[in-house]
CSV table of C-alpha atoms in Angstrom, one decimal:
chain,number,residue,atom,x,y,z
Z,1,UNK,CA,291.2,326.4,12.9
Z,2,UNK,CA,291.4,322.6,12.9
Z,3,UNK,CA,292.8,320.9,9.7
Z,4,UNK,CA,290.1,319.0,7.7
Z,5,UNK,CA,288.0,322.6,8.1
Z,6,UNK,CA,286.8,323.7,4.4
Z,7,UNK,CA,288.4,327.3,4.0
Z,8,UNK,CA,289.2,330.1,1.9
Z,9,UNK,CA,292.5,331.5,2.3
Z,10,UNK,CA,293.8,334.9,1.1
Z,11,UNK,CA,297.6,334.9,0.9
Z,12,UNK,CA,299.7,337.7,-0.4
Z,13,UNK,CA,301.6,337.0,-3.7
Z,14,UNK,CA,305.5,337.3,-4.1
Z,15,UNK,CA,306.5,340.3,-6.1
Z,16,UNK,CA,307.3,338.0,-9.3
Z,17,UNK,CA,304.0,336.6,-9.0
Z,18,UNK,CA,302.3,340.0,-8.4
Z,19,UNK,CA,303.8,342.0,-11.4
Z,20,UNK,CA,302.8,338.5,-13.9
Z,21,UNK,CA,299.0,338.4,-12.8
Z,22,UNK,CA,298.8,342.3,-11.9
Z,23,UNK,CA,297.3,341.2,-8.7
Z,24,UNK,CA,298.2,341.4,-4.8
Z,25,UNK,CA,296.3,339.2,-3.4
Z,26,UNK,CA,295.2,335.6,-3.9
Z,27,UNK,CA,292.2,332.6,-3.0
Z,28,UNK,CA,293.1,329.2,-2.2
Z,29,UNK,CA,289.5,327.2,-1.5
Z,30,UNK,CA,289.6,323.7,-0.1
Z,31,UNK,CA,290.2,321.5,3.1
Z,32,UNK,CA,292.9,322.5,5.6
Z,33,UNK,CA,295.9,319.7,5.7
Z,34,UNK,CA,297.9,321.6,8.3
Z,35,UNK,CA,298.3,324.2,10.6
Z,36,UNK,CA,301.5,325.4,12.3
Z,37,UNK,CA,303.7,328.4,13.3
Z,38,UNK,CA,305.5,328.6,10.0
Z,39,UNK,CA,302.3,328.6,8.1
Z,40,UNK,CA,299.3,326.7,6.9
Z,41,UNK,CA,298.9,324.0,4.2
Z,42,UNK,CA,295.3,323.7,1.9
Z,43,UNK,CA,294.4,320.8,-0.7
Z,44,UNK,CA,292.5,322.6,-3.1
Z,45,UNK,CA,288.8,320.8,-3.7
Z,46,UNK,CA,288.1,322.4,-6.8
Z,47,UNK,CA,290.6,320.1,-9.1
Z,48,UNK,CA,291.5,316.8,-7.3
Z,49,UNK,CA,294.8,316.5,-9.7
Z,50,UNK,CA,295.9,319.6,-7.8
Z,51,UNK,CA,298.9,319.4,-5.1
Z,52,UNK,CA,298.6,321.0,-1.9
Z,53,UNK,CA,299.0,325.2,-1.5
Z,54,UNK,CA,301.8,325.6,1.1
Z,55,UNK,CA,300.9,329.1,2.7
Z,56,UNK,CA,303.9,331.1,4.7
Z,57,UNK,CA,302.4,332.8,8.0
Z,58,UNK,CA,303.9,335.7,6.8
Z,59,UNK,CA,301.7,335.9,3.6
Z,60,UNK,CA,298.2,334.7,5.2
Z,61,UNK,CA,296.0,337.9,4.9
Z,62,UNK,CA,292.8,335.6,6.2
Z,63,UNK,CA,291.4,332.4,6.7
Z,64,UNK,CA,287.7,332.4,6.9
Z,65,UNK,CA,285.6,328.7,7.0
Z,66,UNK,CA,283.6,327.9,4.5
Z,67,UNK,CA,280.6,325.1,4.1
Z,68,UNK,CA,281.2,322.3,2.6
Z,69,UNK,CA,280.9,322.1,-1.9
Z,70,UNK,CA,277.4,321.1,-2.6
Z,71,UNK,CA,276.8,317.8,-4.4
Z,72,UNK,CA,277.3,318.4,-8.1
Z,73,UNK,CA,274.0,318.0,-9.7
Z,74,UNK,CA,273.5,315.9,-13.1
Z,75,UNK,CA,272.7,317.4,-17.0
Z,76,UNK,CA,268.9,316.6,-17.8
Z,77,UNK,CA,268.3,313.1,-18.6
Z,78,UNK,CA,271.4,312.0,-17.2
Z,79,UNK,CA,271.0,309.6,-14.1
């Protein structure tokens, strides 16, 4: 996958973060910055203030693409 592709990226937690959420997996969603042998690189598009989500090859489960965030739609009467 090509970086500037919108994807979702399942990566496998450390155990410290694991045993504080109670969770093994999580979703990183946003627009691929960098793709390499040691691992991936995502800039989440959900928050802008948000740094990028460095991803280890080792703890990528998947990466699927996903379409691109639909225009956010004004309140009534706004606009």
């Amino acid at each position: 996958m090509a970086a500037g592709t919108r994807v979702v990226v399942r990566r496998r937690l450390s155990p410290a973060e694991a045993a504080e959420s109670g969770a093994r997996w999580a979703d990183v969603v946003g627009i691929l910055t960098a793709v390499g042998p040691g691992g991936l690189r995502v800039r989440p598009d959900r928050s802008p203030g948000l740094p990028e989500v460095a991803v280890a090859a080792a703890d990528v489960e998947a990466v699927k693409p996903v379409p691109p965030r639909r225009p956010r739609r004004g309140r009534p009467g706004e606009g």
